[in-house]
Coordinates of C-alpha atoms in Angstrom, one line a residue:
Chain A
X1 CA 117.8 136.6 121.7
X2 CA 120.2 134.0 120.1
X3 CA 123.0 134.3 122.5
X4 CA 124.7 131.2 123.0
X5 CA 123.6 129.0 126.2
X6 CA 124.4 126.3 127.8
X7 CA 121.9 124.3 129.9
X8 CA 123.8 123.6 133.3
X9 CA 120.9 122.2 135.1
X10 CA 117.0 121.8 135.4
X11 CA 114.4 121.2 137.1
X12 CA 110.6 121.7 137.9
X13 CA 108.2 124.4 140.0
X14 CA 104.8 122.7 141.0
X15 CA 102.8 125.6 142.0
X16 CA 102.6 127.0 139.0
X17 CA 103.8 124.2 137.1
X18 CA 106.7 125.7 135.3
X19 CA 110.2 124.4 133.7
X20 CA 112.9 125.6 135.4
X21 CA 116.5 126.0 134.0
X22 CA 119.9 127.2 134.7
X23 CA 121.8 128.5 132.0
X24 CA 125.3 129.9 131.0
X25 CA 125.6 132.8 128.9
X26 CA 128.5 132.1 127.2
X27 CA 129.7 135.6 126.0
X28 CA 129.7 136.7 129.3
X29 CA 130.1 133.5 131.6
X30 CA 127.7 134.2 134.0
X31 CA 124.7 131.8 135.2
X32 CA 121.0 132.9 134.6
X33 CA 118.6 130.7 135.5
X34 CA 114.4 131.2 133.6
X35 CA 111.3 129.9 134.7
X36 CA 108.9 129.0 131.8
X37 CA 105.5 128.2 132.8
X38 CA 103.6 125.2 131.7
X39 CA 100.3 126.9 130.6
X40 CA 97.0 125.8 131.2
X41 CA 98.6 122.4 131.9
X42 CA 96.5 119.8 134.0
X43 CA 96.1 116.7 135.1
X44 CA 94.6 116.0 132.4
X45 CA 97.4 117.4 129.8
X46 CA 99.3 115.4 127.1
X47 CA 103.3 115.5 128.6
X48 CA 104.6 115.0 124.3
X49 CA 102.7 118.2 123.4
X50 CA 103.4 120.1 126.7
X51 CA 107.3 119.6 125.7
X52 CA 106.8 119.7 121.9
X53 CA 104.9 123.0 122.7
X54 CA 107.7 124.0 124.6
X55 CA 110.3 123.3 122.6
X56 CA 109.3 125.4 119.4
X57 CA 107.8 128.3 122.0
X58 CA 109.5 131.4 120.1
X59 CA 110.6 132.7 123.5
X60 CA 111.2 129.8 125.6
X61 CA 112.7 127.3 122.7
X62 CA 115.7 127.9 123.1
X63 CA 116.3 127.3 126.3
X64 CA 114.9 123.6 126.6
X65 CA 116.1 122.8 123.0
X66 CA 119.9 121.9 125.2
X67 CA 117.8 119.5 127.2
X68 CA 116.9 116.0 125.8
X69 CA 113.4 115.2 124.7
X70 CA 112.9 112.7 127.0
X71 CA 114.3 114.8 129.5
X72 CA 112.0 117.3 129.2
X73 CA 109.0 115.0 129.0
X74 CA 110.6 113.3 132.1
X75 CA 110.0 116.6 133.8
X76 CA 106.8 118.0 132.2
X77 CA 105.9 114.0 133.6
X78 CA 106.6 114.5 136.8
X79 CA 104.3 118.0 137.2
X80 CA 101.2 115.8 136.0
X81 CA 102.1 112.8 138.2
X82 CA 102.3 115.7 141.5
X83 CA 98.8 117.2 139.9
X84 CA 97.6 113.4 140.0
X85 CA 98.6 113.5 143.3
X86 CA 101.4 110.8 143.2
X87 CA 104.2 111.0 145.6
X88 CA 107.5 112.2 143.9
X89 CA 109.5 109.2 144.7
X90 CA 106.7 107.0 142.7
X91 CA 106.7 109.3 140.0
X92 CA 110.2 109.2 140.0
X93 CA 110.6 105.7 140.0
X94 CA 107.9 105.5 137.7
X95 CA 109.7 107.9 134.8
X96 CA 113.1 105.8 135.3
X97 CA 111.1 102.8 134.2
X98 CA 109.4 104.4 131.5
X99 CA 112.8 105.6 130.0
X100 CA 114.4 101.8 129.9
X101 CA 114.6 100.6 126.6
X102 CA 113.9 96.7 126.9
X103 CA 114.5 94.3 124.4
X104 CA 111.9 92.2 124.9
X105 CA 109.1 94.7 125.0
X106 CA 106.6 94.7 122.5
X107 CA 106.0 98.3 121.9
X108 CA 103.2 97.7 119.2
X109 CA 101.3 97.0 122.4
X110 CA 102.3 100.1 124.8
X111 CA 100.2 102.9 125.1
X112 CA 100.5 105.7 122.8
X113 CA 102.3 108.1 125.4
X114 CA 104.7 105.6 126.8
X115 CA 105.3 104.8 123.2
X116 CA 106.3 108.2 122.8
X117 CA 108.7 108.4 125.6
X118 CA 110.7 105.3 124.7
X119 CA 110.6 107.0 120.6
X120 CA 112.2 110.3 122.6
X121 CA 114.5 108.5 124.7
X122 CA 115.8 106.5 121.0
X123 CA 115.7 110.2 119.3
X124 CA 118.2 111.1 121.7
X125 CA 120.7 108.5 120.9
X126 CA 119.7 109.5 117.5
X127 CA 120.7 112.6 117.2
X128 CA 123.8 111.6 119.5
X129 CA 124.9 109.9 116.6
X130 CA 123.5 111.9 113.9
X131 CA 125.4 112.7 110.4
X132 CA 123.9 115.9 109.3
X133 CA 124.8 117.6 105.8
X134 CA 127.0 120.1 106.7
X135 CA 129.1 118.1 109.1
X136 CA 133.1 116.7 107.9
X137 CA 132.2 113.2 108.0
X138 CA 128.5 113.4 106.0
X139 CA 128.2 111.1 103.4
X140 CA 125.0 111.3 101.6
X141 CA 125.9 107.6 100.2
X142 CA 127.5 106.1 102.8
X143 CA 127.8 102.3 102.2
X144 CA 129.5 100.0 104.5
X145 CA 130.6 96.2 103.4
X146 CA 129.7 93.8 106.5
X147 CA 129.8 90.6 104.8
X148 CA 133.9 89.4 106.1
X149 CA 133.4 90.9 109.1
X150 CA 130.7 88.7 110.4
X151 CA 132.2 85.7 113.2
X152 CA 128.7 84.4 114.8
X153 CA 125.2 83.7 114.4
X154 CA 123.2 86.3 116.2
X155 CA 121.3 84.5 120.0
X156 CA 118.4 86.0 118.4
X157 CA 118.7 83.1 116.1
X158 CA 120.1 79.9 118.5
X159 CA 116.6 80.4 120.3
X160 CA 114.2 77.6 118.6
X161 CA 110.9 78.5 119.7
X162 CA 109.9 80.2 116.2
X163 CA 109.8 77.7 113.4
X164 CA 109.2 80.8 111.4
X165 CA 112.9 81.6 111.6
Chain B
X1 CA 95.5 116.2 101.9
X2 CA 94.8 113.7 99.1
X3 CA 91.5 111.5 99.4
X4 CA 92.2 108.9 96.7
X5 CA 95.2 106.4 97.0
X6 CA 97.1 106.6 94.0
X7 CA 96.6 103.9 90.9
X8 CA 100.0 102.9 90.1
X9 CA 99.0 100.6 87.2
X10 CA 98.4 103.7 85.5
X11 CA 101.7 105.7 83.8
X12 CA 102.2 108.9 85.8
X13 CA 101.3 112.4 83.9
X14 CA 104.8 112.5 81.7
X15 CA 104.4 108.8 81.0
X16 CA 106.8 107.8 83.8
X17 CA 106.7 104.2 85.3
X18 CA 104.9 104.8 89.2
X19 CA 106.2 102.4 91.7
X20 CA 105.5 102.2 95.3
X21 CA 107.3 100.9 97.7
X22 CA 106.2 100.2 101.4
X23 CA 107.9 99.9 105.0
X24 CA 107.4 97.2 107.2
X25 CA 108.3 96.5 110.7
X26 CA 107.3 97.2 114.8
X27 CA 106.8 100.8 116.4
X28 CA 109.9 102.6 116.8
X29 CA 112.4 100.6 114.4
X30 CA 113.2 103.6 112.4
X31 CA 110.8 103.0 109.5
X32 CA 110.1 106.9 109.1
X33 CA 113.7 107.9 109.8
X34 CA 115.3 105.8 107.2
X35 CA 112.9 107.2 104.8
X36 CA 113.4 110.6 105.7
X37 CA 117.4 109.8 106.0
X38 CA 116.9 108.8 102.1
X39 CA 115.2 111.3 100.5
X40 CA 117.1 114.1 103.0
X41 CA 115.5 117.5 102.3
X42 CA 114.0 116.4 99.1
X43 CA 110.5 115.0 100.0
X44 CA 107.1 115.8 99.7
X45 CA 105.2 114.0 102.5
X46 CA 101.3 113.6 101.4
X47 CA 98.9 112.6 103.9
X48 CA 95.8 110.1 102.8
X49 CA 93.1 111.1 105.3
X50 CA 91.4 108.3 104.3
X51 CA 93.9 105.8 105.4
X52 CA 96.3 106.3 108.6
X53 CA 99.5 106.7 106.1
X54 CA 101.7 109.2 105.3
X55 CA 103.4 108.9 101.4
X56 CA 106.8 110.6 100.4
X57 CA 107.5 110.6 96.2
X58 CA 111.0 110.7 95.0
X59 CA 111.3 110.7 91.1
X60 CA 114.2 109.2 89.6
X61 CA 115.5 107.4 86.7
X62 CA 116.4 103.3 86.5
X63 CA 118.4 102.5 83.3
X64 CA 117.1 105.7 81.8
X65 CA 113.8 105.1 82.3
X66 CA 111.7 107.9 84.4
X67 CA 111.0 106.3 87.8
X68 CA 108.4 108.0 90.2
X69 CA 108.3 106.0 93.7
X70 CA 106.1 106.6 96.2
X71 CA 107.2 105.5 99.7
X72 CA 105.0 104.3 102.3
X73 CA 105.2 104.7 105.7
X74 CA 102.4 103.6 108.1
X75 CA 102.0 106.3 110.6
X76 CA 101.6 104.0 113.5
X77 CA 99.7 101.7 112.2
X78 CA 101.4 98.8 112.9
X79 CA 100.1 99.9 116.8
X80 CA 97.6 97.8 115.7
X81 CA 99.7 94.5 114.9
X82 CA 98.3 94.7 111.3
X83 CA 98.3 97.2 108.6
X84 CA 95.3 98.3 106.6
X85 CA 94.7 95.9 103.1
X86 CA 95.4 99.3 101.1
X87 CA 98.9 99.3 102.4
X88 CA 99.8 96.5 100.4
X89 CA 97.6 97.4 97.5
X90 CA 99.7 97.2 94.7
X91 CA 102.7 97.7 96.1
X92 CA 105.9 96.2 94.0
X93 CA 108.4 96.1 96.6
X94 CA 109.2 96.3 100.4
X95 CA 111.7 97.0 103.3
X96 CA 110.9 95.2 106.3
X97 CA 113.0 96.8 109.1
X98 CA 114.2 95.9 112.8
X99 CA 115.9 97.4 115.1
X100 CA 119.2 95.9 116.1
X101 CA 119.0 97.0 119.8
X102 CA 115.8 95.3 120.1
X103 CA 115.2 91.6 120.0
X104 CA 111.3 91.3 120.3
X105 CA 111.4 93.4 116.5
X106 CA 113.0 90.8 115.3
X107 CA 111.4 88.4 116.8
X108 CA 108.1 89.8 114.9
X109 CA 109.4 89.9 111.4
X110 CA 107.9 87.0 110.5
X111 CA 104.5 87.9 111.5
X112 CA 104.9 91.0 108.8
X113 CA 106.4 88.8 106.4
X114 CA 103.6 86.3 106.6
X115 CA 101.1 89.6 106.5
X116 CA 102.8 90.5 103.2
X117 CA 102.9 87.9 101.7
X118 CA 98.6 87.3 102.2
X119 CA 98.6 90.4 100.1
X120 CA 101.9 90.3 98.2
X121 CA 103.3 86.9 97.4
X122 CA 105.9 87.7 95.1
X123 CA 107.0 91.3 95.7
X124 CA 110.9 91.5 96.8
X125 CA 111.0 92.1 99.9
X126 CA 114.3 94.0 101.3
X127 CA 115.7 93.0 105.3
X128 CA 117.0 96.4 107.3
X129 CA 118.5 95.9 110.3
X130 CA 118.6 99.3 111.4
X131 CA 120.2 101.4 114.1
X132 CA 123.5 100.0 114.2
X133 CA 125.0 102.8 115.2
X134 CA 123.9 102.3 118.8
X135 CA 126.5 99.4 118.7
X136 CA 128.8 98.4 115.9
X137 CA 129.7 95.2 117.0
X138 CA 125.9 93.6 116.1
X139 CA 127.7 93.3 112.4
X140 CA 129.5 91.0 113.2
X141 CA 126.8 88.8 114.2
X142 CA 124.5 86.9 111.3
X143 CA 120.9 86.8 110.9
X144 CA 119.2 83.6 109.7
X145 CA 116.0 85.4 109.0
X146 CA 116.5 87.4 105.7
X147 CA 118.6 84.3 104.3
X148 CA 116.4 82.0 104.7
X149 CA 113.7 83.9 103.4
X150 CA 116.5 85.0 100.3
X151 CA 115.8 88.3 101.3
X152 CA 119.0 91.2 100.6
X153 CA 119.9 91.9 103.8
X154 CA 121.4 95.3 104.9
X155 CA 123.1 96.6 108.5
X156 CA 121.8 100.0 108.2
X157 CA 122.0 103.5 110.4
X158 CA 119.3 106.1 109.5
X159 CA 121.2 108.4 112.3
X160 CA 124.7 107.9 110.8
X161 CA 123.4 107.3 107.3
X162 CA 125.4 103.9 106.8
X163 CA 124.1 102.2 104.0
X164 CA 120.4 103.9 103.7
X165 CA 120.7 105.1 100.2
X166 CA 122.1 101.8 99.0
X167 CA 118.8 100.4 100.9
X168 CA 116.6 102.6 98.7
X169 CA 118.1 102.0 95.0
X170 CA 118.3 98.6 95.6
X171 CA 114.6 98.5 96.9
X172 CA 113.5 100.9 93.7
X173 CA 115.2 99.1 91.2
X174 CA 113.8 95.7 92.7
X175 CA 110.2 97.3 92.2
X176 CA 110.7 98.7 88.8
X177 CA 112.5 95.0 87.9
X178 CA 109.0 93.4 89.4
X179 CA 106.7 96.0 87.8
X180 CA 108.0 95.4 84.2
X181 CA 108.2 91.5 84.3
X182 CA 105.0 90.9 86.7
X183 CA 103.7 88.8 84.3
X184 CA 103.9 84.9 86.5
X185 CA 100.6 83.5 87.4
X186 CA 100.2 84.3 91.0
X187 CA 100.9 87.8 90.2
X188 CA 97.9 88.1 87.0
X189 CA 96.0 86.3 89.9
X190 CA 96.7 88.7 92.3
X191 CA 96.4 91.8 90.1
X192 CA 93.1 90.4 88.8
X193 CA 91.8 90.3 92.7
X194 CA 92.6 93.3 93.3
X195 CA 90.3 94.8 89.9
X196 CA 87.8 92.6 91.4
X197 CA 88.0 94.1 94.9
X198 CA 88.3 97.7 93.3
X199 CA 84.9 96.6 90.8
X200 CA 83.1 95.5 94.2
X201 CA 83.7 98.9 95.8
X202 CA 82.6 100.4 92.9
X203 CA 79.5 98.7 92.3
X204 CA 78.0 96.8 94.5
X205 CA 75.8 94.0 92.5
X206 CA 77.4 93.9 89.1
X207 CA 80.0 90.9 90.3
X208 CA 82.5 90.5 87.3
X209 CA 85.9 89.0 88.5
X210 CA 88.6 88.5 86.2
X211 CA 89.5 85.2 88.0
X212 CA 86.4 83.6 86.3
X213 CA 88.2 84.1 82.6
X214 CA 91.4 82.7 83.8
X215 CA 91.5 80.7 87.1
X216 CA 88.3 79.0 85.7
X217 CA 88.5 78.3 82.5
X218 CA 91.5 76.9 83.5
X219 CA 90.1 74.3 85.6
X220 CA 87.6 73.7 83.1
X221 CA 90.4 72.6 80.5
X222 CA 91.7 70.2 83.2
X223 CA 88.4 68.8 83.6
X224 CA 88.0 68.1 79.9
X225 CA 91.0 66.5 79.1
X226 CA 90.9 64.0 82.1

């Protein structure tokens, strides 16, 4: 264990409900593809734990740890919606809209889980974008002057309906 | 797990001025990652189970003087449009965050602001516009909020680490600034409340605010001279 992989493609098995994932081996180019079975997972299951669970499983880890969170939730999402009994086209449409990020959303209202799919679809861009120790451009003090770079009062602002602002 | 909040009026064990410091702001802005992006590898989360809140400490120094700040983050609280009255408890400074990609969090800033300041009137309060890595170009757009509130205001990136730690000092040094010369009215007011809400919980009957030996007598000069 601890070869190198990378994820080429996934997808899901509904009966029984397992992750399913092709992979490279890259010492020895060649494709492998692993099932990893969603245990005891029901209806009734939480998707976030299912894929957290998943993702730190000593055997499996490593193979959904190449696929984005919300990726994997998206798919582990899709299993309960089948087990629901929704169609796959609705659960499908149903986990694209889930994933949009929208600007006027109040997510202090959202339910926790959706709440936790729009957090894993940010960690992605997150860690997209992460500065870790370790890497040529970390700065531990990184400060940035924006002050002469700013041209225009943020829309945000221009729209009058809060006298708070 | 720790049951009792902290008293930060006391001095800490080695005689070390305790400050704490909250975060403010909607789900998902970044509260906990700009926290974590601070204090890196160097934190030691404590959960109250009494309250929904997680607290990291970070002990510094401010002008030679031993610091030890306790950072507060709500553990989804705010899921609940309001945060608990022991959040603000004593609390000498705060970071109220958005997040740049979203409009509707900064839309609600002045429904935390105008939480805080029931609790916390004077406290400096810090503006984070956070996440600017998702597009650069929002710094070149102003905010009206944090200036006309006189708030410092910071474009900040707890996944790139763009001006975090600059976030932090500034926010501990405003605390330790407000600790040592918390000495206006409304603040003795305040401080005094908060006794008498503490004395309350303690004992249920024996009601002995320290409002009536201020506030009052107060009052009771005014009377007598007009």
């Amino acid at each position: 264990m601890g070869e190198e992989i990378e994820v080429k493609k996934c997808g899901v098995k509904f009966k029984p409900p397992a992750i399913v994932v092709t992979y490279l081996l890259v010492e020895t180019s060649k494709l492998h593809r692993r099932t990893m079975p969603l245990r005891n997972f029901t209806k009734n299951s939480d998707v976030s734990k299912a894929a957290s669970d998943l993702r730190t499983h000593p055997r499996h880890g490593q193979f959904v740890k190449g696929l984005p969170k919300s990726q994997l939730e998206r798919l582990i999402c899709i299993i309960r919606d089948k087990l629901c009994g929704m169609s796959l086209e609705a659960s499908l449409a149903r986990n694209e809209e889930m994933q949009k990020i929208d600007s006027d959303e109040d997510l202090n209202k959202v339910d926790p889980e959706l709440l936790a799919r729009k957090k894993s679809v940010m960690e992605d861009t997150f860690e997209k974008n992460q500065k870790k120790p370790g890497d040529a451009d970390f700065e531990y003090d990184l400060q940035v002057d924006f002050d002469n770079q700013i041209v225009e009062t943020c829309e945000w602002d221009s729209e009058g309906s809060n006298e708070d602002f | 797990m720790a049951n009792v909040a902290p008293d930060y009026d006391k001095a800490g064990d080695d005689g070390c001025t305790k400050v704490k410091v909250i975060c403010l702001g909607d789900s998902a802005v970044g509260k906990s990652k700009l926290v974590e992006r601070f204090l890196m590898d160097g934190y030691k989360p404590q959960q109250l189970s009494t309250f929904a809140l997680t607290l990291f400490n970070y002990q510094t120094e401010v002008n030679k003087e031993k610091v030890s700040v306790d950072f507060w983050d709500t553990a989804g609280q705010e899921r609940f449009n309001n945060m608990h009255p022991s959040y603000y408890h004593q609390a000498h400074a705060c970071i109220i965050v958005f997040d740049t990609t979203r409009k509707i969090t900064y839309k609600n800033l002045p429904n935390w602001l105008k939480e805080l300041r029931e609790y916390r009137p004077e406290i400096p309060c810090l503006c984070a516009a956070n996440k600017i890595d998702v597009d650069v170009s929002v710094t070149t757009k102003s905010f009206n909020f944090a200036k006309k509130h006189n708030m410092p205001f910071y474009f900040c990136s707890a996944s790139d680490g763009t001006n975090v730690v600059r976030l932090f000092k500034d926010a501990i040094r405003a605390a330790v600034a407000y600790k040592n010369n918390s000495t206006d009215f409304m603040d003795e007011i305040m401080r005094e409340l908060e006794n008498f809400e503490l004395e309350t919980d303690k004992k249920d009957n024996e009601v002995d605010s320290g409002l009536d030996s201020t506030g009052n007598s107060d009052e009771q000069k005014q009377t007598t001279a007009s």
